[in-house]
């Protein structure tokens, strides 16, 4: 699903005609089944590595985009300029934009918003499971470096290859996804960790672009470790591993 989970709705800066041309091109890619996002296997692998028993739901947000369009698509990325240092405050400022059309994207706020929705539903006696499945996907998107950078010529050239770098192997090699100790005791802790990972991913995207190369498999597994570690900690905090 095109452009860092954004479907055909994420554009590089340019004039109106250029926007329309890109929109038409990317819409054709969607209709023909091309996908620009960590593929489903990777999202599932992250969720399984984190200990999420409903790991099969982790790819669902990309399916939702096919119907919801930009309302869902803009939850999957952030257009960061090179060198951006993402702060917890910036993460929290994105929360009100969740499920809204926003061409700059608001992936970081979407993570917080889904966790809030999950907690709210659980307090009301529900399971929060559907919100948690979206959270699993967004946290997976967080570790894809090109979900954290502008959709420029480099990003357009390498995004699809980056998405599929571990296709066909990752589910058989979950042990290659490194888990780190992450402590979550509050929403503020989540915002700090999201900001930390996002800043690392911006730097990785910048480095890949400077070196004009594709991410390596070893680097990709390390990136997945950021997502799996954070989601594992979120599950433990929510006590919602099922």
PDB file of C-alpha atoms in Angstrom:
ATOM      1  CA  UNK A   1       0.000   0.000   0.000  1.00  0.00           C
ATOM      2  CA  UNK A   2       1.676   3.064  -1.331  1.00  0.00           C
ATOM      3  CA  UNK A   3       4.115   5.407   0.211  1.00  0.00           C
ATOM      4  CA  UNK A   4       4.854   4.445   3.745  1.00  0.00           C
ATOM      5  CA  UNK A   5       1.368   3.283   4.463  1.00  0.00           C
ATOM      6  CA  UNK A   6      -0.151   6.482   3.149  1.00  0.00           C
ATOM      7  CA  UNK A   7      -1.846   4.993   0.137  1.00  0.00           C
ATOM      8  CA  UNK A   8      -1.980   7.394  -2.811  1.00  0.00           C
ATOM      9  CA  UNK A   9      -2.201  10.419  -0.539  1.00  0.00           C
ATOM     10  CA  UNK A  10       1.344  11.309   0.417  1.00  0.00           C
ATOM     11  CA  UNK A  11       3.071  13.806  -1.802  1.00  0.00           C
ATOM     12  CA  UNK A  12       6.393  15.579  -2.097  1.00  0.00           C
ATOM     13  CA  UNK A  13       6.275  19.374  -2.288  1.00  0.00           C
ATOM     14  CA  UNK A  14       5.268  20.654  -5.717  1.00  0.00           C
ATOM     15  CA  UNK A  15       2.676  22.434  -7.795  1.00  0.00           C
ATOM     16  CA  UNK A  16      -0.944  21.449  -8.157  1.00  0.00           C
ATOM     17  CA  UNK A  17      -0.380  19.781 -11.529  1.00  0.00           C
ATOM     18  CA  UNK A  18       2.463  17.717 -10.113  1.00  0.00           C
ATOM     19  CA  UNK A  19       0.293  16.681  -7.179  1.00  0.00           C
ATOM     20  CA  UNK A  20      -2.466  15.555  -9.537  1.00  0.00           C
ATOM     21  CA  UNK A  21      -0.020  13.616 -11.692  1.00  0.00           C
ATOM     22  CA  UNK A  22       1.466  11.826  -8.685  1.00  0.00           C
ATOM     23  CA  UNK A  23      -1.978  11.103  -7.305  1.00  0.00           C
ATOM     24  CA  UNK A  24      -3.066   9.513 -10.562  1.00  0.00           C
ATOM     25  CA  UNK A  25       0.122   7.461 -10.822  1.00  0.00           C
ATOM     26  CA  UNK A  26      -0.028   6.220  -7.254  1.00  0.00           C
ATOM     27  CA  UNK A  27      -3.735   5.457  -7.483  1.00  0.00           C
ATOM     28  CA  UNK A  28      -2.987   3.239 -10.464  1.00  0.00           C
ATOM     29  CA  UNK A  29      -0.364   1.459  -8.361  1.00  0.00           C
ATOM     30  CA  UNK A  30      -2.940   0.828  -5.649  1.00  0.00           C
ATOM     31  CA  UNK A  31      -5.474  -0.540  -8.092  1.00  0.00           C
ATOM     32  CA  UNK A  32      -2.825  -2.811  -9.580  1.00  0.00           C
ATOM     33  CA  UNK A  33      -1.907  -4.194  -6.158  1.00  0.00           C
ATOM     34  CA  UNK A  34       1.520  -2.600  -5.667  1.00  0.00           C
ATOM     35  CA  UNK A  35       2.438  -1.988  -2.027  1.00  0.00           C
ATOM     36  CA  UNK A  36       4.659   0.637  -0.407  1.00  0.00           C
ATOM     37  CA  UNK A  37       4.810  -0.148   3.291  1.00  0.00           C
ATOM     38  CA  UNK A  38       6.502  -2.734   5.491  1.00  0.00           C
ATOM     39  CA  UNK A  39       4.747  -5.741   4.011  1.00  0.00           C
ATOM     40  CA  UNK A  40       2.222  -7.807   5.933  1.00  0.00           C
ATOM     41  CA  UNK A  41       4.771 -10.449   6.905  1.00  0.00           C
ATOM     42  CA  UNK A  42       6.933  -7.835   8.605  1.00  0.00           C
ATOM     43  CA  UNK A  43       4.029  -6.365  10.573  1.00  0.00           C
ATOM     44  CA  UNK A  44       3.021  -9.846  11.673  1.00  0.00           C
ATOM     45  CA  UNK A  45       6.614 -10.709  12.608  1.00  0.00           C
ATOM     46  CA  UNK A  46       6.931  -7.583  14.766  1.00  0.00           C
ATOM     47  CA  UNK A  47       3.691  -8.404  16.557  1.00  0.00           C
ATOM     48  CA  UNK A  48       4.662 -12.037  17.132  1.00  0.00           C
ATOM     49  CA  UNK A  49       8.106 -11.052  18.405  1.00  0.00           C
ATOM     50  CA  UNK A  50       6.443  -8.629  20.837  1.00  0.00           C
ATOM     51  CA  UNK A  51       4.277 -11.443  22.226  1.00  0.00           C
ATOM     52  CA  UNK A  52       0.965 -10.207  20.804  1.00  0.00           C
ATOM     53  CA  UNK A  53      -1.334 -13.207  20.729  1.00  0.00           C
ATOM     54  CA  UNK A  54      -3.549 -11.590  18.118  1.00  0.00           C
ATOM     55  CA  UNK A  55      -0.556 -11.002  15.847  1.00  0.00           C
ATOM     56  CA  UNK A  56      -2.714 -11.750  12.791  1.00  0.00           C
ATOM     57  CA  UNK A  57      -4.445  -8.385  13.282  1.00  0.00           C
ATOM     58  CA  UNK A  58      -1.228  -6.389  12.891  1.00  0.00           C
ATOM     59  CA  UNK A  59      -1.570  -6.005   9.113  1.00  0.00           C
ATOM     60  CA  UNK A  60      -5.186  -4.859   9.313  1.00  0.00           C
ATOM     61  CA  UNK A  61      -4.577  -1.112   9.163  1.00  0.00           C
ATOM     62  CA  UNK A  62      -3.295  -1.428   5.610  1.00  0.00           C
ATOM     63  CA  UNK A  63      -6.518  -3.189   4.647  1.00  0.00           C
ATOM     64  CA  UNK A  64      -8.507  -0.358   6.236  1.00  0.00           C
ATOM     65  CA  UNK A  65      -6.719   2.145   4.014  1.00  0.00           C
ATOM     66  CA  UNK A  66      -8.240   0.606   0.915  1.00  0.00           C
ATOM     67  CA  UNK A  67     -11.656   1.823   2.112  1.00  0.00           C
ATOM     68  CA  UNK A  68     -10.840   4.801   4.321  1.00  0.00           C
ATOM     69  CA  UNK A  69      -8.363   6.457   1.968  1.00  0.00           C
ATOM     70  CA  UNK A  70      -6.514   9.509   3.312  1.00  0.00           C
ATOM     71  CA  UNK A  71      -8.431   9.421   6.590  1.00  0.00           C
ATOM     72  CA  UNK A  72      -6.521   6.247   7.417  1.00  0.00           C
ATOM     73  CA  UNK A  73      -3.507   6.721   5.167  1.00  0.00           C
ATOM     74  CA  UNK A  74      -2.174   9.808   6.912  1.00  0.00           C
ATOM     75  CA  UNK A  75      -1.894   7.855  10.165  1.00  0.00           C
ATOM     76  CA  UNK A  76       1.025   5.882   8.701  1.00  0.00           C
ATOM     77  CA  UNK A  77       3.856   8.386   8.144  1.00  0.00           C
ATOM     78  CA  UNK A  78       5.408  11.743   8.978  1.00  0.00           C
ATOM     79  CA  UNK A  79       7.134  14.034   6.456  1.00  0.00           C
ATOM     80  CA  UNK A  80      10.242  14.986   8.442  1.00  0.00           C
ATOM     81  CA  UNK A  81      12.956  17.207   7.008  1.00  0.00           C
ATOM     82  CA  UNK A  82      16.534  15.880   7.155  1.00  0.00           C
ATOM     83  CA  UNK A  83      18.092  16.309  10.573  1.00  0.00           C
ATOM     84  CA  UNK A  84      14.775  16.550  12.410  1.00  0.00           C
ATOM     85  CA  UNK A  85      14.948  15.755  16.116  1.00  0.00           C
ATOM     86  CA  UNK A  86      11.511  14.531  17.127  1.00  0.00           C
ATOM     87  CA  UNK A  87      10.475  15.565  20.637  1.00  0.00           C
ATOM     88  CA  UNK A  88       7.828  14.127  22.951  1.00  0.00           C
ATOM     89  CA  UNK A  89       5.983  17.418  22.613  1.00  0.00           C
ATOM     90  CA  UNK A  90       5.893  17.017  18.828  1.00  0.00           C
ATOM     91  CA  UNK A  91       4.501  13.507  19.284  1.00  0.00           C
ATOM     92  CA  UNK A  92       1.703  14.747  21.518  1.00  0.00           C
ATOM     93  CA  UNK A  93       0.864  17.658  19.214  1.00  0.00           C
ATOM     94  CA  UNK A  94      -0.006  15.141  16.501  1.00  0.00           C
ATOM     95  CA  UNK A  95      -2.617  13.302  18.574  1.00  0.00           C
ATOM     96  CA  UNK A  96      -5.577  15.587  17.686  1.00  0.00           C
ATOM     97  CA  UNK A  97      -4.869  14.979  13.974  1.00  0.00           C
ATOM     98  CA  UNK A  98      -5.492  11.229  14.256  1.00  0.00           C
ATOM     99  CA  UNK A  99      -7.886  10.014  11.545  1.00  0.00           C
ATOM    100  CA  UNK A 100      -7.799  13.362   9.775  1.00  0.00           C
ATOM    101  CA  UNK A 101      -6.514  14.398   6.378  1.00  0.00           C
ATOM    102  CA  UNK A 102      -3.034  15.830   6.929  1.00  0.00           C
ATOM    103  CA  UNK A 103      -0.480  15.631   4.119  1.00  0.00           C
ATOM    104  CA  UNK A 104       2.424  15.981   6.562  1.00  0.00           C
ATOM    105  CA  UNK A 105       1.275  12.805   8.308  1.00  0.00           C
ATOM    106  CA  UNK A 106       0.849  12.081  12.006  1.00  0.00           C
ATOM    107  CA  UNK A 107       2.080   8.537  12.628  1.00  0.00           C
ATOM    108  CA  UNK A 108       3.444   9.397  16.074  1.00  0.00           C
ATOM    109  CA  UNK A 109       0.185  10.888  17.279  1.00  0.00           C
ATOM    110  CA  UNK A 110      -1.714   7.904  15.867  1.00  0.00           C
ATOM    111  CA  UNK A 111       0.235   5.598  18.168  1.00  0.00           C
ATOM    112  CA  UNK A 112      -0.757   7.598  21.238  1.00  0.00           C
ATOM    113  CA  UNK A 113      -4.357   8.007  20.049  1.00  0.00           C
ATOM    114  CA  UNK A 114      -4.901   4.273  19.552  1.00  0.00           C
ATOM    115  CA  UNK A 115      -3.489   3.531  22.987  1.00  0.00           C
ATOM    116  CA  UNK A 116      -5.864   6.088  24.499  1.00  0.00           C
ATOM    117  CA  UNK A 117      -8.787   4.541  22.615  1.00  0.00           C
ATOM    118  CA  UNK A 118      -7.792   1.079  23.796  1.00  0.00           C
ATOM    119  CA  UNK A 119      -7.596   2.181  27.437  1.00  0.00           C
ATOM    120  CA  UNK A 120     -10.886   4.079  27.200  1.00  0.00           C
ATOM    121  CA  UNK A 121     -12.709   1.053  25.794  1.00  0.00           C
ATOM    122  CA  UNK A 122     -11.224  -1.280  28.404  1.00  0.00           C
ATOM    123  CA  UNK A 123     -12.337   1.039  31.203  1.00  0.00           C
ATOM    124  CA  UNK A 124     -15.839   0.940  29.739  1.00  0.00           C
ATOM    125  CA  UNK A 125     -15.834  -2.836  29.921  1.00  0.00           C
ATOM    126  CA  UNK A 126     -14.735  -3.611  26.378  1.00  0.00           C
ATOM    127  CA  UNK A 127     -11.600  -5.352  25.155  1.00  0.00           C
ATOM    128  CA  UNK A 128      -9.921  -2.538  23.253  1.00  0.00           C
ATOM    129  CA  UNK A 129      -8.710  -5.202  20.826  1.00  0.00           C
ATOM    130  CA  UNK A 130      -9.499  -3.389  17.594  1.00  0.00           C
ATOM    131  CA  UNK A 131      -7.721  -0.231  18.698  1.00  0.00           C
ATOM    132  CA  UNK A 132      -4.779  -2.320  19.814  1.00  0.00           C
ATOM    133  CA  UNK A 133      -4.510  -3.931  16.389  1.00  0.00           C
ATOM    134  CA  UNK A 134      -4.161  -0.485  14.800  1.00  0.00           C
ATOM    135  CA  UNK A 135      -1.583   0.409  17.435  1.00  0.00           C
ATOM    136  CA  UNK A 136       0.405  -2.715  16.517  1.00  0.00           C
ATOM    137  CA  UNK A 137       0.503  -1.615  12.908  1.00  0.00           C
ATOM    138  CA  UNK A 138       1.454   1.996  13.587  1.00  0.00           C
ATOM    139  CA  UNK A 139       4.259   0.972  15.931  1.00  0.00           C
ATOM    140  CA  UNK A 140       5.464  -1.319  13.154  1.00  0.00           C
ATOM    141  CA  UNK A 141       5.428   1.570  10.669  1.00  0.00           C
ATOM    142  CA  UNK A 142       7.485   3.625  13.100  1.00  0.00           C
ATOM    143  CA  UNK A 143      10.655   1.613  12.446  1.00  0.00           C
ATOM    144  CA  UNK A 144      10.515   1.935   8.644  1.00  0.00           C
ATOM    145  CA  UNK A 145      12.988   4.794   8.048  1.00  0.00           C
ATOM    146  CA  UNK A 146      11.218   6.020   4.939  1.00  0.00           C
ATOM    147  CA  UNK A 147       7.964   6.449   6.874  1.00  0.00           C
ATOM    148  CA  UNK A 148       9.842   9.164   8.759  1.00  0.00           C
ATOM    149  CA  UNK A 149      11.208  11.202   5.855  1.00  0.00           C
ATOM    150  CA  UNK A 150      10.016  13.280   2.933  1.00  0.00           C
ATOM    151  CA  UNK A 151       8.664  11.519  -0.133  1.00  0.00           C
ATOM    152  CA  UNK A 152      11.411  12.823  -2.389  1.00  0.00           C
ATOM    153  CA  UNK A 153      13.152  11.198  -5.369  1.00  0.00           C
ATOM    154  CA  UNK A 154      15.256   8.907  -3.166  1.00  0.00           C
ATOM    155  CA  UNK A 155      12.244   7.783  -1.146  1.00  0.00           C
ATOM    156  CA  UNK A 156      10.206   7.081  -4.257  1.00  0.00           C
ATOM    157  CA  UNK A 157      13.039   5.068  -5.783  1.00  0.00           C
ATOM    158  CA  UNK A 158      13.820   2.890  -2.771  1.00  0.00           C
ATOM    159  CA  UNK A 159      10.600   2.690  -0.774  1.00  0.00           C
ATOM    160  CA  UNK A 160       9.158  -0.451  -2.324  1.00  0.00           C
ATOM    161  CA  UNK A 161      12.486  -2.293  -2.090  1.00  0.00           C
ATOM    162  CA  UNK A 162      12.855  -1.245   1.536  1.00  0.00           C
ATOM    163  CA  UNK A 163       9.378  -2.537   2.343  1.00  0.00           C
ATOM    164  CA  UNK A 164      10.172  -5.946   0.916  1.00  0.00           C
ATOM    165  CA  UNK A 165      13.790  -6.355   2.020  1.00  0.00           C
ATOM    166  CA  UNK A 166      12.862  -9.183   4.433  1.00  0.00           C
ATOM    167  CA  UNK A 167       9.963 -10.595   2.478  1.00  0.00           C
ATOM    168  CA  UNK A 168       9.812 -14.377   2.552  1.00  0.00           C
ATOM    169  CA  UNK A 169      12.240 -14.820   5.414  1.00  0.00           C
ATOM    170  CA  UNK A 170      11.280 -12.749   8.422  1.00  0.00           C
ATOM    171  CA  UNK A 171       8.600 -15.062   9.826  1.00  0.00           C
ATOM    172  CA  UNK A 172      11.114 -17.899   9.917  1.00  0.00           C
ATOM    173  CA  UNK A 173      13.714 -15.755  11.680  1.00  0.00           C
ATOM    174  CA  UNK A 174      11.928 -13.931  14.488  1.00  0.00           C
ATOM    175  CA  UNK A 175      15.029 -14.452  16.640  1.00  0.00           C
ATOM    176  CA  UNK A 176      16.892 -12.022  14.384  1.00  0.00           C
ATOM    177  CA  UNK A 177      14.639  -9.213  15.618  1.00  0.00           C
ATOM    178  CA  UNK A 178      16.503  -7.888  18.660  1.00  0.00           C
ATOM    179  CA  UNK A 179      14.491  -7.072  21.779  1.00  0.00           C
ATOM    180  CA  UNK A 180      15.619  -4.264  24.048  1.00  0.00           C
ATOM    181  CA  UNK A 181      14.443  -3.436  27.536  1.00  0.00           C
ATOM    182  CA  UNK A 182      11.843  -0.659  27.343  1.00  0.00           C
ATOM    183  CA  UNK A 183      10.049   0.531  30.448  1.00  0.00           C
ATOM    184  CA  UNK A 184       6.579   2.042  30.046  1.00  0.00           C
ATOM    185  CA  UNK A 185       4.746   3.371  33.086  1.00  0.00           C
ATOM    186  CA  UNK A 186       2.814   6.238  31.533  1.00  0.00           C
ATOM    187  CA  UNK A 187       1.713   7.841  28.305  1.00  0.00           C
ATOM    188  CA  UNK A 188       4.612  10.255  28.684  1.00  0.00           C
ATOM    189  CA  UNK A 189       7.017   7.312  28.609  1.00  0.00           C
ATOM    190  CA  UNK A 190       5.469   6.154  25.334  1.00  0.00           C
ATOM    191  CA  UNK A 191       5.798   9.622  23.806  1.00  0.00           C
ATOM    192  CA  UNK A 192       9.468   9.757  24.813  1.00  0.00           C
ATOM    193  CA  UNK A 193      10.174   6.337  23.308  1.00  0.00           C
ATOM    194  CA  UNK A 194       8.297   7.146  20.105  1.00  0.00           C
ATOM    195  CA  UNK A 195      10.285  10.373  19.811  1.00  0.00           C
ATOM    196  CA  UNK A 196      13.565   8.546  20.402  1.00  0.00           C
ATOM    197  CA  UNK A 197      12.861   5.889  17.778  1.00  0.00           C
ATOM    198  CA  UNK A 198      11.550   8.432  15.289  1.00  0.00           C
ATOM    199  CA  UNK A 199      14.711  10.520  15.612  1.00  0.00           C
ATOM    200  CA  UNK A 200      16.864   7.434  15.031  1.00  0.00           C
ATOM    201  CA  UNK A 201      14.780   6.575  11.969  1.00  0.00           C
ATOM    202  CA  UNK A 202      15.075  10.090  10.544  1.00  0.00           C
ATOM    203  CA  UNK A 203      18.848   9.785  10.912  1.00  0.00           C
ATOM    204  CA  UNK A 204      18.818   6.372   9.240  1.00  0.00           C
ATOM    205  CA  UNK A 205      16.752   7.697   6.325  1.00  0.00           C
ATOM    206  CA  UNK A 206      19.170  10.625   5.965  1.00  0.00           C
ATOM    207  CA  UNK A 207      22.167   8.275   5.953  1.00  0.00           C
ATOM    208  CA  UNK A 208      20.645   5.941   3.387  1.00  0.00           C
ATOM    209  CA  UNK A 209      19.859   8.888   1.134  1.00  0.00           C
ATOM    210  CA  UNK A 210      23.350  10.372   1.453  1.00  0.00           C
ATOM    211  CA  UNK A 211      24.860   7.006   0.589  1.00  0.00           C
ATOM    212  CA  UNK A 212      22.269   6.441  -2.152  1.00  0.00           C
ATOM    213  CA  UNK A 213      21.652   2.840  -1.157  1.00  0.00           C
ATOM    214  CA  UNK A 214      19.093   0.353   0.022  1.00  0.00           C
ATOM    215  CA  UNK A 215      18.875  -0.616   3.667  1.00  0.00           C
ATOM    216  CA  UNK A 216      20.672  -3.913   4.375  1.00  0.00           C
ATOM    217  CA  UNK A 217      18.947  -6.956   5.856  1.00  0.00           C
ATOM    218  CA  UNK A 218      20.971  -6.596   9.054  1.00  0.00           C
ATOM    219  CA  UNK A 219      19.940  -2.952   9.376  1.00  0.00           C
ATOM    220  CA  UNK A 220      16.319  -3.846   8.656  1.00  0.00           C
ATOM    221  CA  UNK A 221      16.211  -6.444  11.434  1.00  0.00           C
ATOM    222  CA  UNK A 222      17.679  -3.871  13.830  1.00  0.00           C
ATOM    223  CA  UNK A 223      14.931  -1.427  12.823  1.00  0.00           C
ATOM    224  CA  UNK A 224      12.241  -4.028  13.508  1.00  0.00           C
ATOM    225  CA  UNK A 225      13.717  -4.450  16.965  1.00  0.00           C
ATOM    226  CA  UNK A 226      12.741  -0.875  17.829  1.00  0.00           C
ATOM    227  CA  UNK A 227       9.097  -1.577  16.987  1.00  0.00           C
ATOM    228  CA  UNK A 228       8.937  -5.001  18.625  1.00  0.00           C
ATOM    229  CA  UNK A 229      10.546  -3.750  21.835  1.00  0.00           C
ATOM    230  CA  UNK A 230       8.206  -0.777  22.120  1.00  0.00           C
ATOM    231  CA  UNK A 231       5.088  -2.797  21.352  1.00  0.00           C
ATOM    232  CA  UNK A 232       6.080  -5.463  23.862  1.00  0.00           C
ATOM    233  CA  UNK A 233       6.413  -2.767  26.529  1.00  0.00           C
ATOM    234  CA  UNK A 234       3.062  -1.238  25.563  1.00  0.00           C
ATOM    235  CA  UNK A 235       1.374  -4.648  25.820  1.00  0.00           C
ATOM    236  CA  UNK A 236       2.860  -5.190  29.260  1.00  0.00           C
ATOM    237  CA  UNK A 237       1.713  -1.740  30.394  1.00  0.00           C
ATOM    238  CA  UNK A 238      -1.797  -2.296  29.089  1.00  0.00           C
ATOM    239  CA  UNK A 239      -1.842  -5.865  30.370  1.00  0.00           C
ATOM    240  CA  UNK A 240      -3.371  -6.636  27.000  1.00  0.00           C
ATOM    241  CA  UNK A 241      -1.225  -9.380  25.517  1.00  0.00           C
ATOM    242  CA  UNK A 242      -4.324 -11.136  24.233  1.00  0.00           C
TER     243      UNK A 242
END
